[in-house]
Coordinates of C-alpha atoms and ligand atoms in Angstrom, one line a residue:
M793 CA -2.5 -10.6 -16.3
S794 CA -3.4 -8.7 -13.2
R795 CA -0.8 -7.0 -11.0
T796 CA -1.1 -6.3 -7.3
I797 CA 1.1 -3.6 -5.9
S798 CA 1.4 -2.8 -2.2
I799 CA 2.6 0.6 -1.0
V800 CA 4.6 -0.2 2.1
N801 CA 6.6 1.7 4.7
Q802 CA 6.3 1.2 8.5
K803 CA 7.1 4.9 9.0
G804 CA 4.1 7.1 9.1
G805 CA 3.4 10.1 6.9
V806 CA 5.8 9.3 4.1
G807 CA 3.3 9.5 1.3
K808 CA 1.9 5.9 1.1
T809 CA -1.7 6.9 0.8
T810 CA -0.9 9.8 -1.6
T811 CA 1.1 7.4 -3.8
A812 CA -1.6 4.7 -3.7
V813 CA -4.5 6.9 -4.6
N814 CA -2.6 8.9 -7.3
L815 CA -1.0 5.9 -8.9
A816 CA -4.4 4.2 -9.0
C817 CA -6.1 7.3 -10.5
G818 CA -3.4 7.5 -13.1
L819 CA -3.8 3.9 -14.1
A820 CA -7.6 4.3 -14.2
L821 CA -7.3 7.4 -16.4
A822 CA -5.1 5.3 -18.7
E823 CA -8.1 3.0 -19.0
Q824 CA -6.8 0.2 -16.8
R825 CA -9.4 -1.3 -14.6
T826 CA -8.0 -0.5 -11.1
L827 CA -9.0 -1.4 -7.5
V828 CA -7.7 0.4 -4.5
V829 CA -7.6 -1.8 -1.4
D830 CA -7.5 0.2 1.9
M831 CA -5.7 -1.9 4.5
D832 CA -5.3 1.0 7.0
P833 CA -7.9 1.5 9.8
Q834 CA -7.2 5.3 9.5
A835 CA -9.1 5.0 6.1
N836 CA -7.4 7.9 4.4
A837 CA -7.5 6.2 1.0
T838 CA -11.2 5.5 1.5
M839 CA -11.9 9.1 2.3
S840 CA -9.7 10.4 -0.5
L841 CA -11.9 8.5 -2.9
G842 CA -15.0 10.1 -1.6
L843 CA -16.4 7.5 0.7
A844 CA -17.5 8.1 4.3
P845 CA -15.9 5.3 6.4
A846 CA -18.5 5.4 9.2
E847 CA -21.4 4.9 6.7
L848 CA -20.1 1.8 4.9
E849 CA -22.1 -1.3 5.1
S850 CA -19.2 -3.6 4.0
T851 CA -15.5 -3.1 4.2
V852 CA -12.2 -4.9 3.8
F853 CA -12.6 -6.1 7.4
D854 CA -15.7 -8.2 6.3
V855 CA -13.7 -9.5 3.4
L856 CA -10.8 -10.6 5.6
M857 CA -13.3 -12.4 7.9
E858 CA -15.3 -13.9 5.0
P859 CA -14.1 -13.8 1.3
E860 CA -17.8 -14.1 0.2
F861 CA -18.2 -10.4 1.1
L862 CA -15.9 -9.3 -1.7
E863 CA -18.5 -8.2 -4.3
K864 CA -20.5 -6.4 -1.7
A865 CA -17.5 -4.5 -0.4
I866 CA -16.2 -3.2 -3.7
Y867 CA -17.5 0.3 -4.4
S868 CA -17.3 2.4 -7.5
T869 CA -15.8 5.9 -7.4
S870 CA -16.3 9.1 -9.3
V871 CA -13.3 8.2 -11.4
P872 CA -14.1 5.9 -14.4
N873 CA -12.4 2.5 -14.1
L874 CA -11.5 3.1 -10.5
A875 CA -13.1 1.1 -7.6
V876 CA -12.3 0.8 -4.0
L877 CA -12.4 -1.9 -1.3
P878 CA -12.6 0.5 1.6
A879 CA -11.7 0.4 5.3
N880 CA -12.9 1.9 8.5
T881 CA -12.0 1.5 12.2
D882 CA -13.5 -2.0 12.3
L883 CA -10.2 -3.1 10.8
V884 CA -8.4 -2.5 14.1
A885 CA -10.0 -5.7 15.3
A886 CA -8.8 -7.9 12.4
E887 CA -5.4 -8.8 14.0
V888 CA -7.0 -10.1 17.2
K889 CA -9.8 -11.9 15.4
L890 CA -7.4 -13.8 13.2
I891 CA -5.0 -14.8 15.8
K892 CA -6.1 -18.4 15.8
D893 CA -5.9 -18.8 12.1
E894 CA -2.6 -20.4 11.1
R895 CA -2.9 -19.1 7.6
R896 CA -3.9 -15.6 8.7
M897 CA -1.3 -13.9 6.6
F898 CA -3.0 -15.2 3.4
R899 CA -6.5 -14.0 4.1
L900 CA -6.3 -11.0 1.8
R901 CA -4.5 -13.0 -1.0
K902 CA -7.3 -15.6 -0.9
A903 CA -10.1 -13.0 -0.8
L904 CA -8.6 -11.0 -3.8
A905 CA -8.3 -14.1 -6.0
R906 CA -11.7 -13.4 -7.5
A907 CA -11.0 -9.7 -8.0
R908 CA -7.9 -10.5 -10.2
E909 CA -10.1 -11.4 -13.1
R910 CA -11.9 -8.1 -13.0
F911 CA -9.0 -5.7 -12.5
S912 CA -5.8 -5.1 -14.3
F913 CA -4.2 -3.4 -11.3
I914 CA -4.9 -3.8 -7.6
I915 CA -3.2 -1.1 -5.5
I916 CA -3.0 -1.8 -1.7
D917 CA -2.5 1.1 0.8
C918 CA -0.9 -0.1 4.0
P919 CA -0.9 1.2 7.5
P920 CA 2.4 2.6 9.1
S921 CA 3.4 -0.7 10.8
L922 CA 4.6 -4.2 9.9
G923 CA 1.7 -5.9 11.6
M924 CA -0.7 -8.5 10.3
L925 CA -2.5 -6.0 8.0
T926 CA 0.7 -5.1 6.2
V927 CA 1.8 -8.7 6.1
N928 CA -1.5 -9.6 4.5
A929 CA -0.9 -6.9 1.9
I930 CA 2.6 -8.1 1.2
C931 CA 1.6 -11.7 0.8
A932 CA -1.2 -10.7 -1.6
S933 CA 1.2 -8.7 -3.8
S934 CA 3.2 -9.3 -7.0
S935 CA 5.2 -6.1 -6.3
I936 CA 6.0 -3.6 -3.6
I937 CA 6.6 0.2 -3.9
I938 CA 8.3 1.8 -0.9
P939 CA 7.8 5.5 -0.6
L940 CA 10.6 7.4 1.2
Q941 CA 10.3 10.9 2.4
C942 CA 13.4 13.1 1.7
E943 CA 14.0 13.8 5.4
Y944 CA 16.4 12.7 8.1
Y945 CA 15.8 9.1 9.4
S946 CA 14.0 8.2 6.2
L947 CA 16.1 5.0 6.0
E948 CA 15.2 4.0 9.6
G949 CA 13.1 0.9 9.5
L950 CA 13.7 0.3 5.8
S951 CA 16.1 -2.6 6.4
R952 CA 13.5 -4.3 8.6
T953 CA 10.9 -3.9 5.9
L954 CA 13.2 -5.2 3.2
E955 CA 14.2 -8.2 5.4
A956 CA 10.5 -9.0 6.0
I957 CA 9.8 -9.0 2.3
R958 CA 12.8 -11.2 1.6
I959 CA 11.7 -13.7 4.3
F960 CA 8.2 -13.9 2.8
R961 CA 9.7 -14.4 -0.7
E962 CA 12.1 -17.1 0.4
T963 CA 10.4 -19.0 3.2
L964 CA 6.9 -18.9 1.7
G965 CA 8.0 -19.2 -1.9
L966 CA 6.0 -16.1 -2.9
D967 CA 6.8 -14.3 -6.1
I968 CA 7.1 -10.7 -4.8
E969 CA 9.5 -8.2 -6.3
I970 CA 10.5 -4.8 -4.9
A971 CA 9.4 -2.6 -7.8
G972 CA 11.4 0.3 -6.3
L973 CA 11.9 3.0 -3.7
L974 CA 10.0 6.2 -4.5
L975 CA 11.4 9.5 -3.2
T976 CA 8.5 11.7 -2.1
M977 CA 8.0 15.3 -0.9
F978 CA 11.3 16.2 -2.6
D979 CA 12.1 19.9 -2.3
S980 CA 14.8 20.7 -4.8
R981 CA 15.5 24.1 -3.1
T982 CA 16.6 22.5 0.1
K983 CA 20.0 21.1 0.8
L984 CA 18.4 18.4 3.0
S985 CA 16.2 17.0 0.3
N986 CA 19.1 16.8 -2.1
E987 CA 21.4 15.2 0.5
V988 CA 18.9 12.6 1.5
A989 CA 18.0 11.8 -2.1
S990 CA 21.7 11.2 -3.1
D991 CA 22.3 9.3 0.1
I992 CA 19.4 6.9 -0.6
R993 CA 20.6 6.5 -4.2
K994 CA 24.0 5.6 -2.9
H995 CA 22.7 3.0 -0.6
F996 CA 20.3 1.4 -3.2
P997 CA 21.8 2.2 -6.6
D998 CA 19.5 -0.1 -8.6
K999 CA 16.3 0.3 -6.6
V1000 CA 15.4 4.0 -6.6
F1001 CA 12.9 5.2 -9.2
A1002 CA 14.3 7.9 -11.5
T1003 CA 11.0 9.8 -11.1
V1004 CA 10.9 11.8 -7.9
I1005 CA 7.7 13.2 -6.4
P1006 CA 8.1 16.9 -5.6
R1007 CA 6.7 18.5 -2.5
N1008 CA 3.7 20.5 -3.5
V1009 CA 1.2 22.3 -1.2
R1010 CA -1.5 21.5 -3.6
V1011 CA -1.1 17.8 -3.0
A1012 CA -1.6 18.3 0.7
E1013 CA -4.6 20.6 0.1
Ligands
ATP1290 P1 0.3 7.2 7.2 O1 1.5 6.5 7.6 O2 -0.3 8.0 8.3 O3 -0.8 6.4 6.5 P2 1.1 8.1 4.6 O4 2.4 7.4 4.5 O5 0.0 7.4 4.0 O6 0.7 8.4 6.2 P3 0.2 10.5 3.3 O7 -1.0 10.5 4.1 O8 0.2 10.1 1.9 O9 1.3 9.6 4.1 O10 1.0 11.9 3.4 C1 1.3 12.5 4.6 C2 0.9 14.0 4.5 O11 1.8 14.6 3.6 C3 -0.5 14.2 4.1 O12 -1.0 15.4 4.7 C4 -0.3 14.5 2.6 O13 -1.3 15.3 2.0 C5 1.0 15.2 2.5 N1 1.7 14.9 1.3 C6 2.0 13.7 0.7 N2 2.7 13.9 -0.5 C7 2.9 15.2 -0.6 C8 3.6 16.0 -1.6 N3 4.2 15.4 -2.6 N4 3.6 17.3 -1.4 C9 3.1 17.9 -0.3 N5 2.4 17.2 0.6 C10 2.3 15.9 0.5
MG1291 MG1 -1.7 6.5 4.8

């Protein structure tokens, strides 16, 4: 059974791409066939995995327009068991191009149907918004991981994100679970990190992963 996990937060710079790429690499190293789907026109996940966005012949944009492109748009990476369905700035146009399609929120779900046989895990990196690209990612997912930076205002926007996911689950009858909230860039030496972390755990006692991602310059480098 294949699992599709989206990394979602409408706030920017909270560690979505870092989480997506590292989780996917970890799964691939554990010999799970894994696909990273880059749903962000910024293409940070694509670049992290060694591809040059401007030079790509096919991307996730082509796949959203025409599912037949899936095979052509899946690239292997230097990590064994890890493949990527990359993005580039073409993806900016997707929202406008799909505006007349009543089932536009299901384009990615439909396109990935064929990939589910080949991969045990599909990890989707989302842009920092709740627009059509993130909605497509959510509707294609079996679970959602929400990274939260241990900073002020980290909970801002979270309730909107959770509400959106609840609506998709209930009104569209989709089987999507919130796998958990992931605390990122945690600096145990600062009072702020500790306060924010305990605050988030207080608000969402059952939803925060026990594992916390420390702030580490080497990650940024
Ligand atoms: P965006 O919303 O723009 O897509 P994002 O949520 O994907 O951003 P990242 O790109 O993963 O966030 O991380 C933001 C910045 O923080 C990057 O420069 C990244 O290298 C850095 N970063 C992420 N995680 C850590 C960490 N644990 N320690 C130190 N730096 C980190
Ligand atoms: Mg990102």
